[in-house]
Coordinates of C-alpha atoms and ligand atoms in Angstrom, one line a residue:
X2 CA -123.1 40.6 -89.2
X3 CA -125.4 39.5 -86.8
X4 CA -124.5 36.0 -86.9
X5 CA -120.7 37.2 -86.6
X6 CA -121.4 38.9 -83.5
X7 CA -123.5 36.1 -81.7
X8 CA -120.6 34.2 -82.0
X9 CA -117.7 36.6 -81.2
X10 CA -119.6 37.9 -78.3
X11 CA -119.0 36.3 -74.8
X12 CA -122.2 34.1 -74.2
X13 CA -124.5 35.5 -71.8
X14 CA -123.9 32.6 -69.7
X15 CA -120.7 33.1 -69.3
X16 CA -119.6 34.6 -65.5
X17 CA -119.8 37.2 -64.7
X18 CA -122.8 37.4 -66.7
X19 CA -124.2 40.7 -65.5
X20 CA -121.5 42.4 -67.7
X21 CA -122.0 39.7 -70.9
X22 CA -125.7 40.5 -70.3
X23 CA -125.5 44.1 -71.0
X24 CA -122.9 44.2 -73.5
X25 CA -125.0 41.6 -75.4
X26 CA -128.3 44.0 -74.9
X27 CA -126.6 46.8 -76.2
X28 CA -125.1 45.4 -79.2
X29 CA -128.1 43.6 -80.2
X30 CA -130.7 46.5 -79.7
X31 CA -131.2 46.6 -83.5
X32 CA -128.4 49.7 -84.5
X33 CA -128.2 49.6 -88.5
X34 CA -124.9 48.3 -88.5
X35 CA -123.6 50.6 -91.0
X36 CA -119.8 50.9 -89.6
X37 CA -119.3 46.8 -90.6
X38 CA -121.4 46.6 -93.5
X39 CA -119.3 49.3 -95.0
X40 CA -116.2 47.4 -93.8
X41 CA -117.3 44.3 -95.8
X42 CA -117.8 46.0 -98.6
X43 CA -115.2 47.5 -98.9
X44 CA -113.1 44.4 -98.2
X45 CA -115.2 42.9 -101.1
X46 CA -113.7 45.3 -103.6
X47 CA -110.3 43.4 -103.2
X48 CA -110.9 40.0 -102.4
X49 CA -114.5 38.1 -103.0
X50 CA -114.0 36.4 -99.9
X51 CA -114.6 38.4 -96.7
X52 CA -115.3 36.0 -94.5
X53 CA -111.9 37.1 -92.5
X54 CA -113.4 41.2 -92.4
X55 CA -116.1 39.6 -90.0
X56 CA -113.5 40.4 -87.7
X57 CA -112.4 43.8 -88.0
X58 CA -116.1 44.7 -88.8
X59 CA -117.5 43.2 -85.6
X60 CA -114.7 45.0 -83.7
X61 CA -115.7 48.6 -85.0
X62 CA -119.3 47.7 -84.4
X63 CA -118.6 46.8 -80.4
X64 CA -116.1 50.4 -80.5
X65 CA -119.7 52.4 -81.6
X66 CA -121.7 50.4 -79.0
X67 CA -119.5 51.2 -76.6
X68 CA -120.0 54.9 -77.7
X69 CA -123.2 55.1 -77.4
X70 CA -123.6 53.6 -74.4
X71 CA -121.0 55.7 -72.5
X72 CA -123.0 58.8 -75.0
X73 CA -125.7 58.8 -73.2
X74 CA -124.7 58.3 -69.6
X75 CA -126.0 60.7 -67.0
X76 CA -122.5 62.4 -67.1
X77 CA -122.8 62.9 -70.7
X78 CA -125.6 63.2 -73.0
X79 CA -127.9 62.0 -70.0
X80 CA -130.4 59.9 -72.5
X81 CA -133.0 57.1 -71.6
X82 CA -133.9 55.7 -74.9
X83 CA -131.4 54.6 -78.0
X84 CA -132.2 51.8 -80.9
X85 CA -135.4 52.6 -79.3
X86 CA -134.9 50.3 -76.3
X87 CA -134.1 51.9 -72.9
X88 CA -130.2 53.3 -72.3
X89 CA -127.9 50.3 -71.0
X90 CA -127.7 52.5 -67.9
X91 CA -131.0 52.4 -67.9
X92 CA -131.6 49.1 -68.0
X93 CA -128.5 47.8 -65.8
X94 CA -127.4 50.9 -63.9
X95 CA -124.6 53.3 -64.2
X96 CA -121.7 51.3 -62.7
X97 CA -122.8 48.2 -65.1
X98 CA -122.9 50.4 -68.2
X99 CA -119.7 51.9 -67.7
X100 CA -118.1 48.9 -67.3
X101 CA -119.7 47.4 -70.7
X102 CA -118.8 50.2 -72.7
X103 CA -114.9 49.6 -71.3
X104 CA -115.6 46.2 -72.4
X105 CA -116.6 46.2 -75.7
X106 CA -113.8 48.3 -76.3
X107 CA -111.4 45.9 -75.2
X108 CA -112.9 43.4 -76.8
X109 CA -113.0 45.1 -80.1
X110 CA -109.1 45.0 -80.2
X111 CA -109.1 41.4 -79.4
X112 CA -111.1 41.0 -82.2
X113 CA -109.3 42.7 -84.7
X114 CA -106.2 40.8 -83.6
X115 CA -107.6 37.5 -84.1
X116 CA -108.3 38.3 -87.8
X117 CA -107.6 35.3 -89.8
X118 CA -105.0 37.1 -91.9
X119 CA -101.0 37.8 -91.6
X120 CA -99.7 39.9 -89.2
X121 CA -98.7 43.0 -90.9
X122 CA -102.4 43.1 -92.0
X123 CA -103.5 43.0 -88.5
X124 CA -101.3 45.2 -86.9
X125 CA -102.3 47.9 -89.8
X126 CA -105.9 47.3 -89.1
X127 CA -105.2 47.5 -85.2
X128 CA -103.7 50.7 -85.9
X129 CA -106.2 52.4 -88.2
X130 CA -109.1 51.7 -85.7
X131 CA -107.1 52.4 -81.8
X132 CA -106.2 55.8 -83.9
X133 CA -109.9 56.2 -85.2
X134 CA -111.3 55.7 -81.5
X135 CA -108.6 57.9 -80.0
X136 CA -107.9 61.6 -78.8
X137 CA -106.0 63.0 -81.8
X138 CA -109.1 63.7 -84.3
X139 CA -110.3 60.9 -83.1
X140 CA -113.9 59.7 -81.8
X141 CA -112.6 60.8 -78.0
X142 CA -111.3 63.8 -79.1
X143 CA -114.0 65.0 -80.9
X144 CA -116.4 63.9 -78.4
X145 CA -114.6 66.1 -75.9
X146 CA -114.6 69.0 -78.0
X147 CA -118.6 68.5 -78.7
X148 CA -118.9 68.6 -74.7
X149 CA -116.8 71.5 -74.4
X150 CA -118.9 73.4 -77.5
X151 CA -122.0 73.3 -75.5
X152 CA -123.7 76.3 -75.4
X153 CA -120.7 78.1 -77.0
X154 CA -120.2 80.0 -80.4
X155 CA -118.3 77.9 -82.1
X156 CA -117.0 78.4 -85.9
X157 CA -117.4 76.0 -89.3
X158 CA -113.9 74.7 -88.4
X159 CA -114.4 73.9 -85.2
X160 CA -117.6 72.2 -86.0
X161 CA -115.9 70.5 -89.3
X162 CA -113.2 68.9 -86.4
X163 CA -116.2 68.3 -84.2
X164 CA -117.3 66.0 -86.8
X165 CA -114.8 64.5 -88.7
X166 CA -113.4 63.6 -85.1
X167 CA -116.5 62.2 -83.0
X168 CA -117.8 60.4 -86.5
X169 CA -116.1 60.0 -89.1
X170 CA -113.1 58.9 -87.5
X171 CA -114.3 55.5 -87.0
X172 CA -116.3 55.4 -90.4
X173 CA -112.9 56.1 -92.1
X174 CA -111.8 53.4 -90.3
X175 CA -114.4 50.9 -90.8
X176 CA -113.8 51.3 -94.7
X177 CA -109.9 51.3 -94.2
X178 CA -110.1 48.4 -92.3
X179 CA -111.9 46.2 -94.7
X180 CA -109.6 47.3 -97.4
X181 CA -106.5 46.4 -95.3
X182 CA -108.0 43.1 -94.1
X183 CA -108.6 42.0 -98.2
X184 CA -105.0 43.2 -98.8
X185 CA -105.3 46.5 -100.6
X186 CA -102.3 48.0 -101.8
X187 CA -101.4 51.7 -100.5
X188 CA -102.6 54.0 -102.5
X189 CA -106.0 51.8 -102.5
X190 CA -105.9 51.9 -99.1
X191 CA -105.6 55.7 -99.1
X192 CA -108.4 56.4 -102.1
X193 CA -110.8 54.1 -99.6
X194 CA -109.6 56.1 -96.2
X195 CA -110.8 59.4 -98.2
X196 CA -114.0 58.0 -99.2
X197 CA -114.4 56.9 -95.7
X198 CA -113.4 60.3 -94.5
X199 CA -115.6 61.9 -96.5
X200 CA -119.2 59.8 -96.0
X201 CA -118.3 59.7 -92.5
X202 CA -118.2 63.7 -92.2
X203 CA -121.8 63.4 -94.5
X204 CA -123.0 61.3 -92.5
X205 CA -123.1 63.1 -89.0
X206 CA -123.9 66.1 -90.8
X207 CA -127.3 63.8 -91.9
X208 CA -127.3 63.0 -88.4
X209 CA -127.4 66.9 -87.2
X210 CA -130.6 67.0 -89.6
X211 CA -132.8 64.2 -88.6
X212 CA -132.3 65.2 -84.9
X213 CA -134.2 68.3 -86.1
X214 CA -136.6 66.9 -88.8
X215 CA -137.4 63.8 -87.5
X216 CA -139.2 62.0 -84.4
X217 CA -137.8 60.1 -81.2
X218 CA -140.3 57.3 -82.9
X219 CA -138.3 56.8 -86.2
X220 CA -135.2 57.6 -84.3
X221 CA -135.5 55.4 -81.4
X222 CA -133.3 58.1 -79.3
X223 CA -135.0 61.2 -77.7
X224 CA -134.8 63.7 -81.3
X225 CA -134.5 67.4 -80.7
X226 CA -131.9 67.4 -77.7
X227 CA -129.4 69.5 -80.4
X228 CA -131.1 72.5 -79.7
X229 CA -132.1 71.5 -76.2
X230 CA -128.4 71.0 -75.2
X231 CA -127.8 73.9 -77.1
X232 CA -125.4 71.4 -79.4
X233 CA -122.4 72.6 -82.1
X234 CA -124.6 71.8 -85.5
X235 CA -124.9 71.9 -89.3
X236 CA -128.7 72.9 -89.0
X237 CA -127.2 75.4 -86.3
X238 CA -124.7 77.3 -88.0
X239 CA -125.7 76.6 -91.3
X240 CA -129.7 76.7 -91.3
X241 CA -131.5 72.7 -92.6
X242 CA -131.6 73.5 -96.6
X243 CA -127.6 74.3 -96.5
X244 CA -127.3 71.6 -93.9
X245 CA -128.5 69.4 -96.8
X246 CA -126.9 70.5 -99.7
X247 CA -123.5 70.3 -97.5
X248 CA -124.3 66.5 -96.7
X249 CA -125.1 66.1 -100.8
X250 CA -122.3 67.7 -101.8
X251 CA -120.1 65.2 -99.3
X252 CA -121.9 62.3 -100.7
X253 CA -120.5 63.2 -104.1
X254 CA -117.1 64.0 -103.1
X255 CA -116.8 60.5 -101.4
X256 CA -118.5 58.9 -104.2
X257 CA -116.0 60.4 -106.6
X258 CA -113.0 58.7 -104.6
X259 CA -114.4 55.1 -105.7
X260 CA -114.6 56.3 -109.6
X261 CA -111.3 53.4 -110.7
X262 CA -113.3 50.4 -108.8
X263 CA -116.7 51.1 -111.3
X264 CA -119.0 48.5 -110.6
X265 CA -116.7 46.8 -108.6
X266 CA -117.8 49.7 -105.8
X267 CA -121.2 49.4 -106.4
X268 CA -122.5 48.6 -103.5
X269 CA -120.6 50.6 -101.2
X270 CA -121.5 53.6 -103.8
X271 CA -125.4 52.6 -102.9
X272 CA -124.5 52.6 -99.2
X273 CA -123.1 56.1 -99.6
X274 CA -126.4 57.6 -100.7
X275 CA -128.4 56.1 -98.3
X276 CA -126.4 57.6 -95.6
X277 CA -127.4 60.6 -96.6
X278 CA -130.9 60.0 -97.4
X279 CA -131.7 57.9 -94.5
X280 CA -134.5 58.9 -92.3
X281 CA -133.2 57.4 -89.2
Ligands
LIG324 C1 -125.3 57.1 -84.4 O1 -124.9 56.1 -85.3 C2 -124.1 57.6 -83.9 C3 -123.4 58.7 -84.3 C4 -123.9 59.6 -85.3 C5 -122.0 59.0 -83.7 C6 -122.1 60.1 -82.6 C7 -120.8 60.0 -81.9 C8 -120.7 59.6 -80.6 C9 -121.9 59.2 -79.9 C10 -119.3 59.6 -80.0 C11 -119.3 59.2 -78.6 C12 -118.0 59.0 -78.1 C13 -117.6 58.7 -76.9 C14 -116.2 58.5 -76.6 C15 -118.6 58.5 -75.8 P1 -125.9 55.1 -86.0 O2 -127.0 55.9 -86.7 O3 -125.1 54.3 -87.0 O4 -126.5 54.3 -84.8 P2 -127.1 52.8 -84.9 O5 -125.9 51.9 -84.8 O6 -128.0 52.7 -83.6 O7 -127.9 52.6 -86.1
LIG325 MG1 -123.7 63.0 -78.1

């Protein structure tokens, strides 16, 4: 993945190269690269070849870097550390951040429509992932709504949208993605969009938990701003040892969509329960 990205990146040499410079810092700050690992493999479950989901999955990677990076602006989360390095704002300033998070979203679309694959493939995949990173549950949307929950009472469905909006919109779509890009057929393509549904929703809930249980140290962001921002959470409403049966119990679930692909889904079945017994 990392090789992918090198290469589909702009150069940092390349004018103007304050903006190449800091889009190129922030994707290469050492995030786990979950979103396109789980793209490729779940490409790999219909074609052996996935050398063309390089695309797609470097895409969705630069769509969460952009995330984070407009995350944890002083206007948002207001956070000087992530991937353990300072905050692209930090390093570069506000006005240079903001305008690398716009970028890498742009680019990711370009990306995705340069897939080496036929049209209707692309213009699926382009669809699945602008729908994932938009305002109708998706990663806008729900990121709007966690702003707006600050400091509120907020109920288990409006924390469940919360979720399945800010997160696992763009997980979903990572997994979709891949199995559109291998040529899936439909109701493949729908048993893989559940299972992405489904970790993804596990997934932040893990994330909800290791802000709580865990350091800044083995996060590399500042851990324990939940309760300091007074944040709609799983450990909140739900107390840590139901957080983590909930996040258990969603493993399983999204596990139990990849049952016809047996050991064909291996892998991505291994990924699934690390996400939710990862420790940062
Ligand atoms: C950590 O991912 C990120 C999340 C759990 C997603 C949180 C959602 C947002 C920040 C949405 C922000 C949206 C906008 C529009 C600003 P990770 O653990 O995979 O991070 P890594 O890539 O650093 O490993
Ligand atoms: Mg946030």
């Amino acid at each position: 993945m990392d090789a992918a990205l090198e290469k589909l990146l702009p150069a940092a040499e390349t004018p103007p190269t304050s903006i190449h410079g800091a889009m190129r810092y922030s994707v290469f700050a050492g995030g786990k690269r979950i979103r396109p690992i789980l793209c490729l493999e779940a490409a790999r479950i219909f074609d052996e070849n996935i050398s063309a989901a390089l695309h797609p999955a470097s895409g969705i990677e630069c769509i969460h870097t952009y995330s984070l990076i407009h995350d944890d602006l002083p206007a948002l989360d207001n956070d000087d550390l992530r991937r353990g390095k300072p905050t692209c704002h930090k390093q570069f300033g506000e006005a240079t951040a903001i305008l690398a998070g716009d970028a890498l979203l742009t680019l990711a679309f370009e990306l995705v429509g340069a897939t080496p694959v036929d049209a209707e493939r692309r213009v699926a995949m382009l669809t699945e992932v602008a729908t994932a990173a938009g305002t109708v549950n998706g990663m806008v949307g729900g990121q709007m709504a966690d702003i707006e929950a600050e400091g509120k009472r907020i109920g288990a469905k409006m924390l469940e949208y919360i979720h399945r909006s800010k997160t696992a919109a763009l997980i979903r779509a990572s997994v979709t993605a891949g199995a559109l890009c291998a040529g899936a057929q439909a109701k493949d393509v729908t048993r893989l969009r559940k299972f992405g549904e489904t970790i993804g929703w596990a997934f932040q809930v893990t994330d909800d938990i290791l802000d709580v249980e865990e350091s800044s140290a083995a996060l590399g962001k500042t851990a324990g701003k939940d309760i300091a921002q007074q944040k709609a959470t799983y450990p909140a409403l739900y107390g840590l040892p139901r957080s983590h049966e909930i996040a258990n119990e969603l493993a399983t679930k999204a596990i139990a969509a990849l049952e016809p692909y047996a050991e064909r889904a291996a892998r991505l079945r291994e990924i699934a329960e690390f996400l939710v017994l990862r420790r940062a």
